[in-house]
Structure formats: C-alpha cells, structure tokens
XYZ file of C-alpha atoms in Angstrom:
239
model
C -11.181 -5.592 16.217
C -8.665 -7.973 17.111
C -8.766 -11.600 14.723
C -8.015 -13.903 17.257
C -6.972 -16.162 13.958
C -3.755 -17.050 14.000
C -2.607 -19.126 11.118
C 0.687 -19.063 8.899
C -0.082 -18.539 5.225
C 2.701 -18.645 3.103
C 3.934 -14.720 1.818
C 2.883 -13.900 -1.731
C 5.901 -13.279 -1.381
C 12.115 11.935 -1.401
C 13.500 14.402 -2.255
C 12.490 14.584 -5.464
C 9.667 13.227 -7.426
C 9.201 13.362 -11.037
C 7.012 12.416 -13.388
C 8.581 12.602 -17.113
C 6.193 11.820 -20.846
C 9.066 9.818 -23.343
C 5.696 9.180 -25.720
C 2.583 7.887 -23.813
C 5.242 6.781 -21.589
C 5.765 7.611 -17.886
C 8.541 7.807 -15.802
C 8.512 7.624 -12.023
C 11.724 8.726 -10.465
C 12.920 8.539 -6.792
C 16.089 10.059 -5.222
C 17.573 10.853 -2.459
C 15.559 10.582 0.886
C 13.598 7.631 1.052
C 9.545 8.245 1.272
C 7.954 7.069 4.108
C 5.090 3.735 3.043
C 1.969 3.953 5.698
C 0.163 0.446 4.755
C -2.996 0.499 6.453
C -5.304 -3.082 7.246
C -9.011 -2.191 6.689
C -11.983 -3.895 5.964
C -15.803 -2.570 5.259
C -16.643 -5.043 7.160
C -15.282 -4.170 10.324
C -16.659 -1.034 12.763
C -13.497 0.099 14.205
C -12.649 1.045 10.634
C -14.192 4.286 9.821
C -12.162 7.316 11.656
C -8.822 4.868 10.569
C -9.797 5.024 6.725
C -10.443 8.690 6.841
C -8.140 10.025 9.144
C -5.712 7.807 5.563
C -7.819 9.721 2.812
C -6.833 13.186 4.467
C -3.548 12.768 3.220
C -4.713 12.751 -0.234
C -4.321 16.896 1.196
C -0.867 16.012 2.649
C 1.510 18.457 0.109
C 4.122 15.931 1.057
C 2.373 13.194 -1.126
C 3.828 11.061 -2.975
C 7.011 12.880 -2.387
C 7.536 12.190 1.366
C 4.525 9.429 1.298
C 2.864 7.643 0.059
C -0.202 6.002 2.085
C -1.687 2.601 1.243
C -5.055 -0.021 2.358
C -5.107 -3.349 1.950
C -8.727 -4.638 2.425
C -8.602 -8.296 4.502
C -10.856 -10.330 4.152
C -10.836 -12.455 6.662
C -14.361 -9.929 8.282
C -16.183 -10.708 5.475
C -18.388 -13.008 7.175
C -19.959 -10.442 9.633
C -22.523 -9.784 6.966
C -20.855 -7.803 4.340
C -18.857 -8.582 1.289
C -15.621 -5.676 1.121
C -16.127 -5.345 -2.969
C -12.916 -4.137 -2.850
C -10.781 -6.964 -0.239
C -9.033 -9.914 -0.940
C -6.982 -13.306 0.594
C -3.903 -12.037 -1.258
C -3.882 -9.132 1.631
C -5.445 -10.595 4.420
C -1.717 -13.387 3.726
C 0.500 -10.225 3.528
C -0.610 -9.293 7.001
C 0.242 -12.612 8.490
C 2.575 -12.427 6.331
C 3.832 -9.409 8.464
C 3.356 -11.564 11.551
C 4.963 -14.410 10.840
C 7.598 -11.835 10.146
C 7.963 -10.569 13.557
C 6.632 -6.811 11.789
C 3.575 -6.863 13.576
C 1.940 -8.063 16.460
C -1.006 -9.147 15.897
C -3.902 -9.491 13.106
C -6.346 -7.380 13.430
C -8.091 -3.946 11.542
C -7.748 -0.689 11.513
C -4.191 -2.415 11.698
C -1.686 0.319 10.991
C 2.648 -0.422 9.069
C 4.592 2.159 9.426
C 7.386 2.165 7.486
C 7.677 -1.375 7.878
C 6.229 -1.245 11.572
C 2.900 -1.548 13.608
C 2.409 1.874 14.681
C -0.291 1.977 17.399
C 0.330 5.553 17.703
C -3.825 5.999 16.019
C -5.762 4.845 18.704
C -4.740 7.088 21.533
C -4.633 9.948 18.668
C -1.512 10.674 17.821
C -0.448 11.993 14.314
C 1.748 10.244 11.603
C 5.044 10.005 12.346
C 7.814 11.987 11.184
C 8.990 10.472 7.931
C 12.168 8.977 8.701
C 15.993 11.486 7.296
C 16.720 7.454 5.318
C 18.451 7.911 2.291
C 18.846 5.573 -0.655
C 20.625 5.242 -4.135
C 17.844 6.626 -8.234
C 14.864 4.366 -8.356
C 13.040 4.286 -11.930
C 9.891 2.645 -12.675
C 9.266 2.914 -16.729
C 5.270 2.950 -17.593
C 4.257 1.978 -20.794
C 0.988 2.443 -22.389
C 0.050 -0.660 -22.640
C 0.747 -1.600 -18.684
C 3.877 -2.942 -18.843
C 6.011 -1.471 -15.509
C 10.032 -1.893 -15.810
C 11.799 -1.269 -12.246
C 15.546 0.036 -11.795
C 17.306 0.417 -8.795
C 21.567 -0.329 -9.194
C 21.930 -2.336 -6.023
C 23.073 -6.296 -7.133
C 21.482 -7.982 -4.429
C 18.390 -9.442 -4.026
C 14.997 -7.348 -3.130
C 11.565 -7.689 -3.171
C 10.058 -5.972 -5.371
C 6.474 -4.603 -4.141
C 3.581 -3.180 -6.764
C 0.764 -1.674 -5.892
C -2.025 0.135 -7.645
C -4.262 1.626 -5.781
C -7.770 3.704 -6.644
C -9.583 6.699 -5.628
C -13.180 7.998 -5.251
C -14.332 4.706 -4.215
C -17.509 5.182 -1.952
C -19.943 1.766 -1.176
C -23.825 2.000 0.202
C -22.874 -0.368 3.713
C -26.559 -2.446 3.622
C -25.282 -4.845 6.079
C -23.221 -6.624 8.881
C -21.601 -3.639 11.888
C -21.227 -1.019 9.764
C -24.862 -1.010 8.276
C -26.565 2.260 6.663
C -23.400 3.968 6.647
C -22.053 5.561 3.565
C -17.647 4.970 2.639
C -15.893 6.858 0.507
C -12.131 5.432 0.409
C -8.909 6.452 -1.542
C -5.561 4.664 -1.991
C -7.083 1.661 -1.794
C -5.195 -2.000 -3.182
C -6.801 -3.011 -6.319
C -4.403 -4.825 -7.959
C -0.472 -6.152 -5.582
C 2.495 -8.359 -6.689
C 5.940 -8.343 -6.182
C 9.231 -10.565 -7.384
C 12.826 -11.610 -6.393
C 15.801 -9.903 -8.372
C 18.078 -7.959 -8.548
C 18.842 -4.549 -10.227
C 15.277 -5.070 -12.488
C 12.311 -6.065 -12.530
C 8.855 -5.983 -14.734
C 5.679 -6.581 -13.663
C 2.470 -6.589 -16.424
C -0.075 -4.562 -15.416
C -4.574 -5.269 -15.493
C -6.707 -2.343 -17.218
C -7.318 0.486 -15.577
C -10.913 0.330 -13.780
C -11.306 3.492 -12.119
C -10.834 7.110 -13.488
C -8.293 7.616 -10.950
C -5.074 5.642 -10.429
C -1.706 5.887 -8.416
C 0.303 3.786 -8.850
C 3.537 2.699 -5.711
C 6.671 0.634 -6.457
C 8.709 0.085 -3.375
C 11.610 -2.629 -2.667
C 12.943 -4.160 0.623
C 14.508 -7.173 1.152
C 13.217 -10.917 1.774
C 11.493 -10.613 4.328
C 11.660 -7.652 5.823
C 9.150 -4.776 5.667
C 11.426 -1.997 5.772
C 11.106 0.188 2.087
C 15.388 0.121 0.789
C 13.621 2.746 -1.627
C 9.905 3.513 -3.458
C 8.607 5.522 -6.011
C 5.068 6.415 -6.287
C 2.531 8.759 -8.544
C -0.707 9.443 -10.483
C -1.560 7.119 -13.893
C -1.993 9.800 -15.956
C-alpha cells in the first residue's frame, strides 16, 4: 500500500555480543563486526502487512539474532483512518519514515516498508531473502542498563553521532475487528514500544519507561546526523 501524502515532517530526531551482570545492572557490548539493522515499517490496518510481519517474526529463530542481525518493527499511524487503529502505532514512527524519505534513504512512504542498514530494501516483494550481513567493523559500543531503567551508552568517537534507543516488545496478539484485516488474529514481534534519539559524542544517557510486557529487548544503534546507516549497534534481551 503506497501512502500518497508526502509532507515534510521534522525528524525527532558482530561479532561477539555479550550480556553480563553487575549487581542489578545489565551490560551490553558489541565489538568488531557491525550487526545488520532490519527496520520494518508496518501497520495492523494494512492488508499487505501481515506477510511482512510474519517474515520479521521468523527472525526470532535466527541463530544470529542480536549478534549479527537486529530486527525492529515501527508501527505507523497513517493507515488508522481505514477503520482499525493500530494499538502499537505512533506519529513518531510515521515521522521517522517520512524523514527517511526526505533524506533519500527510501523512495516513497509505504507499508510494508523495509530498510536494511539504512537503505530501502524491496526484495521482499519478489520473494528474496534478506541481504547477507555486510562485513563491517567498528569500535566497541557499550550500554549499561540500570535496575531503575536508566541506560548509559559509550562509544569512543569524538565526532557527533545520533544514538537511537528502542525498546522492543514481543508476543503481542491482536484480534482485528475492523478495517482491511478484519477477522484476522495478528501476532507481532520486535514491536518498538519506546523510541528516542539524541546527538552527542562518546557518551549518551536515556531514561526508559517502565516495563510494559513480559518479554522485552533493547536495541541501540549509532548513525551520523542525517544518515540512516548504522555506525555500530548492540541489542539483547532485557532480564
């Protein structure tokens, strides 16, 4: 489904992955290879989206999950008018997709929309597998998550970078009672239920909301300003 309204919205704007514990703190680190970031822009109000959601859901079984590949699902709100209001959709997610269009990362704003390592990927529509993980290396990215849900991020680079932080929720089942997917039961994984970003160099800090679902993960990636390609990324399950 192609979204025809193009407006300019301002952006609000491995190999080894390890998760260790110091008291009640979780420490996530990523050294060397840069994981592949897979973004899916989707909506429960879009009849074309369930197959894409299913493909993303299958990455739960990917042996390279978090270490080599980080999937995130941004639910957009611009299809809510079709009769079903997606409970996971936000205007911020829609704005993020519009910003990708504005910066040239994607050609149009539509769902399902795939972005792999900051670039539009249309292989899904002709049945292709996701691209192979690129052989890229970067410095060590470290994120400390405290018991009170504060996350501090460190990456040794003096240039300004944008840190993007997403909380992902899982096993979200919805019975659709209206709209294009009426009478379907949809299960969504990797759903972005919190997202924030900030510009800085070397260090960033964020306060996360309270836990919303039993199973959660955190995904963090760094980009240069006005670029969608990750410089480095780290992700893992929140305990």
